[in-house]
Structures are given as C-alpha cells and as structure tokens.
Short mmCIF file of C-alpha atoms and ligand atoms in Angstrom, two decimals:
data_model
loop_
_atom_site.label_atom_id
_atom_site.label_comp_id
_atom_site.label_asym_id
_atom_site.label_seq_id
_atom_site.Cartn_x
_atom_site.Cartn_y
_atom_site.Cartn_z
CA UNK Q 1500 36.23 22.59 0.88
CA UNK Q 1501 36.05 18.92 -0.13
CA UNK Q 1502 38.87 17.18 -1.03
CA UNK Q 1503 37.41 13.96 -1.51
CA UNK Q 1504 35.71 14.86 -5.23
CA UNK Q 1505 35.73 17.55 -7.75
CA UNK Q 1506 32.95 18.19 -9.58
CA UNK Q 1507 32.74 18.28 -13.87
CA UNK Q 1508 30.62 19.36 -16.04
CA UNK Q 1509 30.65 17.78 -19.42
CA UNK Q 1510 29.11 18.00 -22.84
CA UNK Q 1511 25.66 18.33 -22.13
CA UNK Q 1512 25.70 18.46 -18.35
CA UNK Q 1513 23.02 20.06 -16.32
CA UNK Q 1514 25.26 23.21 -16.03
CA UNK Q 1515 22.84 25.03 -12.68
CA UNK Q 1516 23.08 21.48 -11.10
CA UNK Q 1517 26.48 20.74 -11.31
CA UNK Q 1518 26.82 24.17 -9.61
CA UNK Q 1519 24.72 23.99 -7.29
CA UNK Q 1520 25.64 20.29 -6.04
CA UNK Q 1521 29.18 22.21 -5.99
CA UNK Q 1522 28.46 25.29 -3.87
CA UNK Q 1523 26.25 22.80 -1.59
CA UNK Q 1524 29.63 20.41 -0.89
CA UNK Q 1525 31.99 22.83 -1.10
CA UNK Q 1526 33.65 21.10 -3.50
CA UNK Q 1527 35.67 22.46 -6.82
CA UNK Q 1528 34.06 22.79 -10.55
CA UNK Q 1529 37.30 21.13 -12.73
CA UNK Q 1530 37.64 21.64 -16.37
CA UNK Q 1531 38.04 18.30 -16.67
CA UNK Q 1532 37.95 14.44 -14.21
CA UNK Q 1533 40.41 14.48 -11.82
CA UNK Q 1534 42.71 12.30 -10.80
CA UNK Q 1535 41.25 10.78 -8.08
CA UNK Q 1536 37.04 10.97 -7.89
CA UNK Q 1537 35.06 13.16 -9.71
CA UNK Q 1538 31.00 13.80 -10.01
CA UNK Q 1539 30.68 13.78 -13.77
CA UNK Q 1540 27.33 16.27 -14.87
CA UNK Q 1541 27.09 15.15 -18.44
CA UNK Q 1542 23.93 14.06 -21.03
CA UNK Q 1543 24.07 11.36 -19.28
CA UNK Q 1544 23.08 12.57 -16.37
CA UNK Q 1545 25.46 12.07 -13.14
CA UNK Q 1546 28.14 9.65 -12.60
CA UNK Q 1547 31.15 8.69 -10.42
CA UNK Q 1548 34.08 7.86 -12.06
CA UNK Q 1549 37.79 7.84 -11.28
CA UNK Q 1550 40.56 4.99 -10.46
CA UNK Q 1551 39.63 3.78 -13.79
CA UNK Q 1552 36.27 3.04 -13.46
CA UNK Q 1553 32.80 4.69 -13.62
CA UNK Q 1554 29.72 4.33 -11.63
CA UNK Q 1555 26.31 5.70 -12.55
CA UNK Q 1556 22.89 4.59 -10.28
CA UNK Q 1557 20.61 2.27 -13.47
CA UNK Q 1558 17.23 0.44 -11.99
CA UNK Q 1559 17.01 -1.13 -14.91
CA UNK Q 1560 19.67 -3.64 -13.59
CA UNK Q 1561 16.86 -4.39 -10.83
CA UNK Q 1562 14.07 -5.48 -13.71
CA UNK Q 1563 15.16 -9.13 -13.49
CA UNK Q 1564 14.72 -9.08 -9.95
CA UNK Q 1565 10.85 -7.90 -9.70
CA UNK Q 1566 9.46 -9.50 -13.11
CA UNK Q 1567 8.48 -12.62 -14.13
CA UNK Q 1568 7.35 -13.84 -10.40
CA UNK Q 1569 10.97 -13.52 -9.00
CA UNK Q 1570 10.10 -10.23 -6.60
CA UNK Q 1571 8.28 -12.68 -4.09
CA UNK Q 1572 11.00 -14.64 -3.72
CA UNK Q 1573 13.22 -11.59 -2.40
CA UNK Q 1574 13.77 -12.03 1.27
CA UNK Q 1575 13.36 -8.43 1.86
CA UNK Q 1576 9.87 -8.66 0.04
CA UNK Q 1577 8.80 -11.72 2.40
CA UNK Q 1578 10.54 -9.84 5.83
CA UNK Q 1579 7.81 -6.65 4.41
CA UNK Q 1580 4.92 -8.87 3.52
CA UNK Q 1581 1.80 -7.87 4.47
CA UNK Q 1582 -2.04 -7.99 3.84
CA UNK Q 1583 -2.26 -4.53 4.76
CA UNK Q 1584 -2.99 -2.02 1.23
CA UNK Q 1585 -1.60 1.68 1.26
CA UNK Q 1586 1.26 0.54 2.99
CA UNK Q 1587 3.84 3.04 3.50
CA UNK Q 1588 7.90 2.53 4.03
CA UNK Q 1589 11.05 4.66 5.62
CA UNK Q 1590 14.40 3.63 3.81
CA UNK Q 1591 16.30 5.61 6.55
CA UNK Q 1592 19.36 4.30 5.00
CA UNK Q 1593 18.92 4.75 1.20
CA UNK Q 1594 22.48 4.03 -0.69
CA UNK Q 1595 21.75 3.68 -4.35
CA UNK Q 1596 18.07 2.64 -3.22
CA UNK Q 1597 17.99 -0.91 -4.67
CA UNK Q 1598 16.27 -2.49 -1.34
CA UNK Q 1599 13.58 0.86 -1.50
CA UNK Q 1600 13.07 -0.45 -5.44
CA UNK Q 1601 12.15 -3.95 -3.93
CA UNK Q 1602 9.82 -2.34 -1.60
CA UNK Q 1603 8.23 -0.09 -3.71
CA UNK Q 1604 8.08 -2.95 -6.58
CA UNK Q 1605 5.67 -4.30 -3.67
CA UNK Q 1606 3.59 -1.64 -3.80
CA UNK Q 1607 4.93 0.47 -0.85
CA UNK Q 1608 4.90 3.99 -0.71
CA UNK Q 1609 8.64 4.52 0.18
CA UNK Q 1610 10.31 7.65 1.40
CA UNK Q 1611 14.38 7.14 1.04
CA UNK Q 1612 16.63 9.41 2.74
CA UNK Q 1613 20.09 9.47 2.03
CA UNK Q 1614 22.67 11.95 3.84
CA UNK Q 1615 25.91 11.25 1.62
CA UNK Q 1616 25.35 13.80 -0.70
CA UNK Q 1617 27.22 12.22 -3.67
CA UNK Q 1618 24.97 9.29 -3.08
CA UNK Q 1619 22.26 11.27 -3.37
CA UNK Q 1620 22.94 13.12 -5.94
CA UNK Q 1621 23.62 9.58 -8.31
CA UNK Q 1622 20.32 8.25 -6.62
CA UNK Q 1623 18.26 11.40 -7.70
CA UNK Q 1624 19.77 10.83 -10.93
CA UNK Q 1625 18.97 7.70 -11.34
CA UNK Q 1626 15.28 8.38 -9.86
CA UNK Q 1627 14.81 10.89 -12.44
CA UNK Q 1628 15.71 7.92 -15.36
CA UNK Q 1629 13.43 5.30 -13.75
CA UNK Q 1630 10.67 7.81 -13.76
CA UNK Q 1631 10.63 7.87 -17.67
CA UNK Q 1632 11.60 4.10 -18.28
CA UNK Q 1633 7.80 2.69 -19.58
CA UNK Q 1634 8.54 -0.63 -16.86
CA UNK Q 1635 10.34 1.45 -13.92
CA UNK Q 1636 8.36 4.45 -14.33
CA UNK Q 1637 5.22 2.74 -11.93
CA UNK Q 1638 7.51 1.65 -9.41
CA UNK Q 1639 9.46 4.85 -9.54
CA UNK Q 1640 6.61 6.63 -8.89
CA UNK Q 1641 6.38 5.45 -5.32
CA UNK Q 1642 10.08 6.20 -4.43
CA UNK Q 1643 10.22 9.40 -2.81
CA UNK Q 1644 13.81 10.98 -2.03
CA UNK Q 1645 15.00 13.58 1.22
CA UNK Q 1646 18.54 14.28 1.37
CA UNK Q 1647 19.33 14.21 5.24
CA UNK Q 1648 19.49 12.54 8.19
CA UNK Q 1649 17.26 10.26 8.68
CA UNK Q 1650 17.65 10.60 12.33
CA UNK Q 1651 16.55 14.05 12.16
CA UNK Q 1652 13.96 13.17 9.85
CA UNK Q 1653 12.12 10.79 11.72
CA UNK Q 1654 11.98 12.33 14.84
CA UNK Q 1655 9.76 14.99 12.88
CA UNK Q 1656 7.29 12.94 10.79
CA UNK Q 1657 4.03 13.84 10.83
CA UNK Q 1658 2.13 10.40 8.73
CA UNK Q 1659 2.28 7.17 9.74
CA UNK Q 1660 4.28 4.23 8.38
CA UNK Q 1661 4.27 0.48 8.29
CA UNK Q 1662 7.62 -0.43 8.07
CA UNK Q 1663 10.93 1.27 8.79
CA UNK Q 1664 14.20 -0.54 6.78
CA UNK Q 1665 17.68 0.05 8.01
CA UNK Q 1666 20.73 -0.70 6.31
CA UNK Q 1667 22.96 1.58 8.10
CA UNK Q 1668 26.55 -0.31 6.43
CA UNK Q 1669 28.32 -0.74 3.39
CA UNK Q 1670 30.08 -4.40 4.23
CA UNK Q 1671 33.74 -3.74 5.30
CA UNK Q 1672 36.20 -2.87 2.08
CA UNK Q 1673 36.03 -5.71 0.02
CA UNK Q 1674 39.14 -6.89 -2.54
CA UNK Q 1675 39.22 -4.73 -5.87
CA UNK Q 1676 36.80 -6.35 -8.77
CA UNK Q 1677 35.55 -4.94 -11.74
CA UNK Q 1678 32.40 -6.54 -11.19
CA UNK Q 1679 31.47 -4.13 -8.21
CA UNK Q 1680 32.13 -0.57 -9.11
CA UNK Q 1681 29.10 0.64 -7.18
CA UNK Q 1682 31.05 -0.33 -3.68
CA UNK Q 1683 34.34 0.27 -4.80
CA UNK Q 1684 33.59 3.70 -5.78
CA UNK Q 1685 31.19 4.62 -3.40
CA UNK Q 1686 33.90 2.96 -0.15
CA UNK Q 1687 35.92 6.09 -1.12
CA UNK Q 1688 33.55 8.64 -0.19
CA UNK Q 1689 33.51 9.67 3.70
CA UNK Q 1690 32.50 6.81 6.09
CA UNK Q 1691 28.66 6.32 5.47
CA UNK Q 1692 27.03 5.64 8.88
CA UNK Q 1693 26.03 7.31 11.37
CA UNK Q 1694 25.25 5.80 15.62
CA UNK Q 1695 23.27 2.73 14.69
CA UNK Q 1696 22.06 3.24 17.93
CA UNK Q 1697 20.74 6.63 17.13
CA UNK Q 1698 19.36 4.93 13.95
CA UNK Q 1699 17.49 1.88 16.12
CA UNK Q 1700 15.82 4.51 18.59
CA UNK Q 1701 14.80 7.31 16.06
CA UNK Q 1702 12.90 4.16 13.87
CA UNK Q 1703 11.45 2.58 17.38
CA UNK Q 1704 10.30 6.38 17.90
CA UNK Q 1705 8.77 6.97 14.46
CA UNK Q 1706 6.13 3.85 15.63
CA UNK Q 1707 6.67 1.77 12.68
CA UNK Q 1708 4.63 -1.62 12.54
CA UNK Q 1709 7.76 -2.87 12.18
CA UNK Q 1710 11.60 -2.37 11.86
CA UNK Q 1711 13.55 -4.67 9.05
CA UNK Q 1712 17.51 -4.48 9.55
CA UNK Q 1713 19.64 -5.63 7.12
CA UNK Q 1714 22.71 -7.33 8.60
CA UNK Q 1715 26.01 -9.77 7.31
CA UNK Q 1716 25.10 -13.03 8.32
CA UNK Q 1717 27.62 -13.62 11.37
CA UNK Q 1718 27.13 -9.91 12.42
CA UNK Q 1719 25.90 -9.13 15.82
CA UNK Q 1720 21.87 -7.45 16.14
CA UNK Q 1721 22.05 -3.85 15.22
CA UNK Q 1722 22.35 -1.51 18.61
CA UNK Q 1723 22.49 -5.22 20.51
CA UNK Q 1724 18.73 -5.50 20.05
CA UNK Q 1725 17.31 -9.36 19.67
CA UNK Q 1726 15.15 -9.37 16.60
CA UNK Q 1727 11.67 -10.49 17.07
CA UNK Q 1728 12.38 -13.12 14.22
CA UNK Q 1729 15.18 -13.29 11.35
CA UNK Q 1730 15.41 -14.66 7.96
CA UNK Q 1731 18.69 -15.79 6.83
CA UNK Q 1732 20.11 -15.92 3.28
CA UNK Q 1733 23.40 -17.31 2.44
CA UNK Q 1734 26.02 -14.00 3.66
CA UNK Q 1735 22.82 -11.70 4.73
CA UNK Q 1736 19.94 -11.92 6.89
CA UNK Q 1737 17.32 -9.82 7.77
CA UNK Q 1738 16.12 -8.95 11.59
CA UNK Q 1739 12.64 -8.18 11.94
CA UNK Q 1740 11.33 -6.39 14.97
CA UNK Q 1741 7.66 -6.13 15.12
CA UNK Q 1742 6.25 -3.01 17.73
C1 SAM K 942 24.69 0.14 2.94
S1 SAM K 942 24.16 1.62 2.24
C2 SAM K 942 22.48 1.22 1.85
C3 SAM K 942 22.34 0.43 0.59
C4 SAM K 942 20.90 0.31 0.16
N1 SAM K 942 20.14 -0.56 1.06
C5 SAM K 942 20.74 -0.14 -1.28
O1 SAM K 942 19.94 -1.05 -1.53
O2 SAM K 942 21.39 0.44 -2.18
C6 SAM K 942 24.00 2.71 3.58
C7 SAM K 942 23.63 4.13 3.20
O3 SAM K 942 23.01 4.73 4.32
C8 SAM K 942 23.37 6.08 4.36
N2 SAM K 942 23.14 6.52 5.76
C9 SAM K 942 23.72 6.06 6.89
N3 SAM K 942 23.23 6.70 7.97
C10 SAM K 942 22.27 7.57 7.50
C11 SAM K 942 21.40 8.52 8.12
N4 SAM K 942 21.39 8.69 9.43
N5 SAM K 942 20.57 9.25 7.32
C12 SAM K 942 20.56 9.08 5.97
N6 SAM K 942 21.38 8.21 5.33
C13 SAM K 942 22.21 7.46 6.09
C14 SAM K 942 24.82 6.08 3.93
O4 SAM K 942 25.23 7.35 3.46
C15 SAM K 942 24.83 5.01 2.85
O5 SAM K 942 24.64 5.57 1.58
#
C-alpha cells in the first residue's frame, strides 16, 4: 500500500479513474486531501496538491515557447534538427513532457514513456486537455503516452526512430519557491530514475539516429559516455551522440 499519496475524488471527478489509478498504486481513496500529498480526481481533471500548494500538468504554459518564431531558438529543437520528414522520437524519460511538446511542436512523432505513475497519470491528464485546446490540439496529436519502463520498452520496439531523448533526473532538491510547484511537488514522490546506464544502452540498442541527453551544465556525461558534440545553455546543456 502506498504511503506516499492518497487518492480523492472530488466534485466532478472521473469516479472509474480515480479508482482504478487507486487499485493500480495501491494507494487509499480519502474522503477528502490529506495531509501530506494527495491525487485530486476532480472537473478539473487531475492534480497534485498538498503542503499548501497544487500542481496540475497545463501545455498551454509552453505556447510562448513554440509561437511566434521562438521554437527554433530552443536548444533542444536545434540538438533534434533535421532535414529528414516523418521523423519519429522516444522521450524515454517523459516527466510532465514539456521537452516531448518541443519535439513534437517540431513535427516529431513522439512516443513518451513515463514509469512514475503519478506523473503519468497528471501527464495523461494534461494530454487529454492539449488534445482539445484549438493551438495545442496539432501538436498534441503527435504525443503519444506508455506508462512503463522505458528500458523495457525499448528493448521491444518493433518501428524505427530518429532520435532517442533522455532526461533521466529531476536536478537535486532545490530551496522551497512558490514559483516551482511542479518540482517541489513532484521531488516528493519516490526517487524518479532508474540505472542511467541501463537507460544509455537500452537507447544505443533501440538504433536511434541519434541519442540527445539532457544534463546540468557542470554534470559529468550520462553513463561516462563522451558526447559526439554538446550544446551548452547557461545551467543545462545538451549531449548529442550521433550512431
Ligand atoms: C527530469 S524528469 C523529465 C522531465 C521532462 N524532460 C520534462 O520536460 O518534463 C525525469 C522523468 O523520467 C522518469 N523516468 C526515469 N527513468 C525512467 C524509465 N526507465 N522509464 C520511464 N520513465 C523514467 C521519471 O519518473 C521522471 O518523471
């Protein structure tokens, strides 16, 4: 039984959902938040609250980002560039699938798994609001979510892909500000990652074109692997390995 959440279902929650997501994480149905954190099922949709504050997954906070000729200036868009059309992306490390946006914004086909089951269960949420927004709903469209492993996953794909993006690590617990729920909430859940070696071979197995790691800027290569080329931003880069 999980101890880390409870689950609630509130006025106009997805009642079978809530249920389900409960029996599926062992976790309890509560009348009403609890003290610590709680998936809220409401007509809403799904959100994370407790310590005072509330998360829910919105890609309309990404808009700015991909409109108005600002997406090509995204270094994750110029690490993925390519003259290739069709193109098809692995976010083996999903989170709250803001990177897979910027992909798919670029007109990649992108399949996001995510094992964390809270964090999928706020990312299918917020999938399912993009996909009737009249701006996010195109971009949406090409986001694909699996709950799982993505180590698992990828040693059984059966298509092709171009690129494979890794992101294996929230950034180590950061001090409390309102401005970042998203981490602050999500931090509390069970450590996210899983070998990032395991992670590095399963992508160089899948036969990408190429492998895009996200890392802090001072960090050392994921799995100890020199990049084939980086791009560095001011607290991020991105290592590149083409196969
Ligand atoms: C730093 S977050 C990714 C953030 C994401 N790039 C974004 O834009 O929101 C890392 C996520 O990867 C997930 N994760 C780590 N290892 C995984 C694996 N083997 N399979 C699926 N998800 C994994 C964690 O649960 C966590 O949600």
């Amino acid at each position: 039984m999980s101890d880390k959440f409870v689950v609630c279902i509130g006025k106009g929650g997805q009642r079978d959902q809530a249920e389900s997501f409960a029996r599926k994480t062992e976790s309890q149905i509560a009348d009403k938040p609890g003290k610590n954190l709680t998936v809220l099922f409401d007509s809403k949709g799904v959100s994370l609250t407790g310590y005072g504050l509330t998360y829910q997954g919105d890609f309309e906070n990404m808009l700015h980002r991909v409109t108005n000729g600002r997406l090509q200036h995204e270094m994750l868009v110029r690490a993925a560039k390519s003259e290739k059309e069709d193109r098809k992306a692995i976010d083996a490390t999903a989170g709250m699938g803001e990177d897979a946006f910027l992909l798919a914004a670029q007109g990649y086909e992108v399949t996001l798994y995510e094992q964390n089951p809270v964090v999928a269960v706020l990312l299918k949420d917020a999938l399912r609001r993009a996909k009737k927004h009249p701006v996010l709903k195109e971009i949406a469209a090409r986001m694909k979510l699996v709950k799982g492993d993505s180590v698992e996953c990828m040693s059984k794909l059966l298509d092709p892909v171009d690129v494979i993006y890794l992101d294996p690590m929230f950034p180590a617990r950061q001090k409390s500000s309102l401005i970042n729920k998203k981490l602050q909430l999500i931090q509390k859940l069970e450590p996210p990652c899983s070998e990032e070696t395991d992670l590095f071979d399963a992508a160089i197995k899948a036969g990408p074109e190429k492998i895009i790691v996200k890392r802090p800027l001072k960090s050392e290569f994921l799995a100890g692997r020199k990049p084939s080329y980086t791009l560095n931003g001011k607290a991020i880069r991105y290592d590149c390995y083409t196969l």
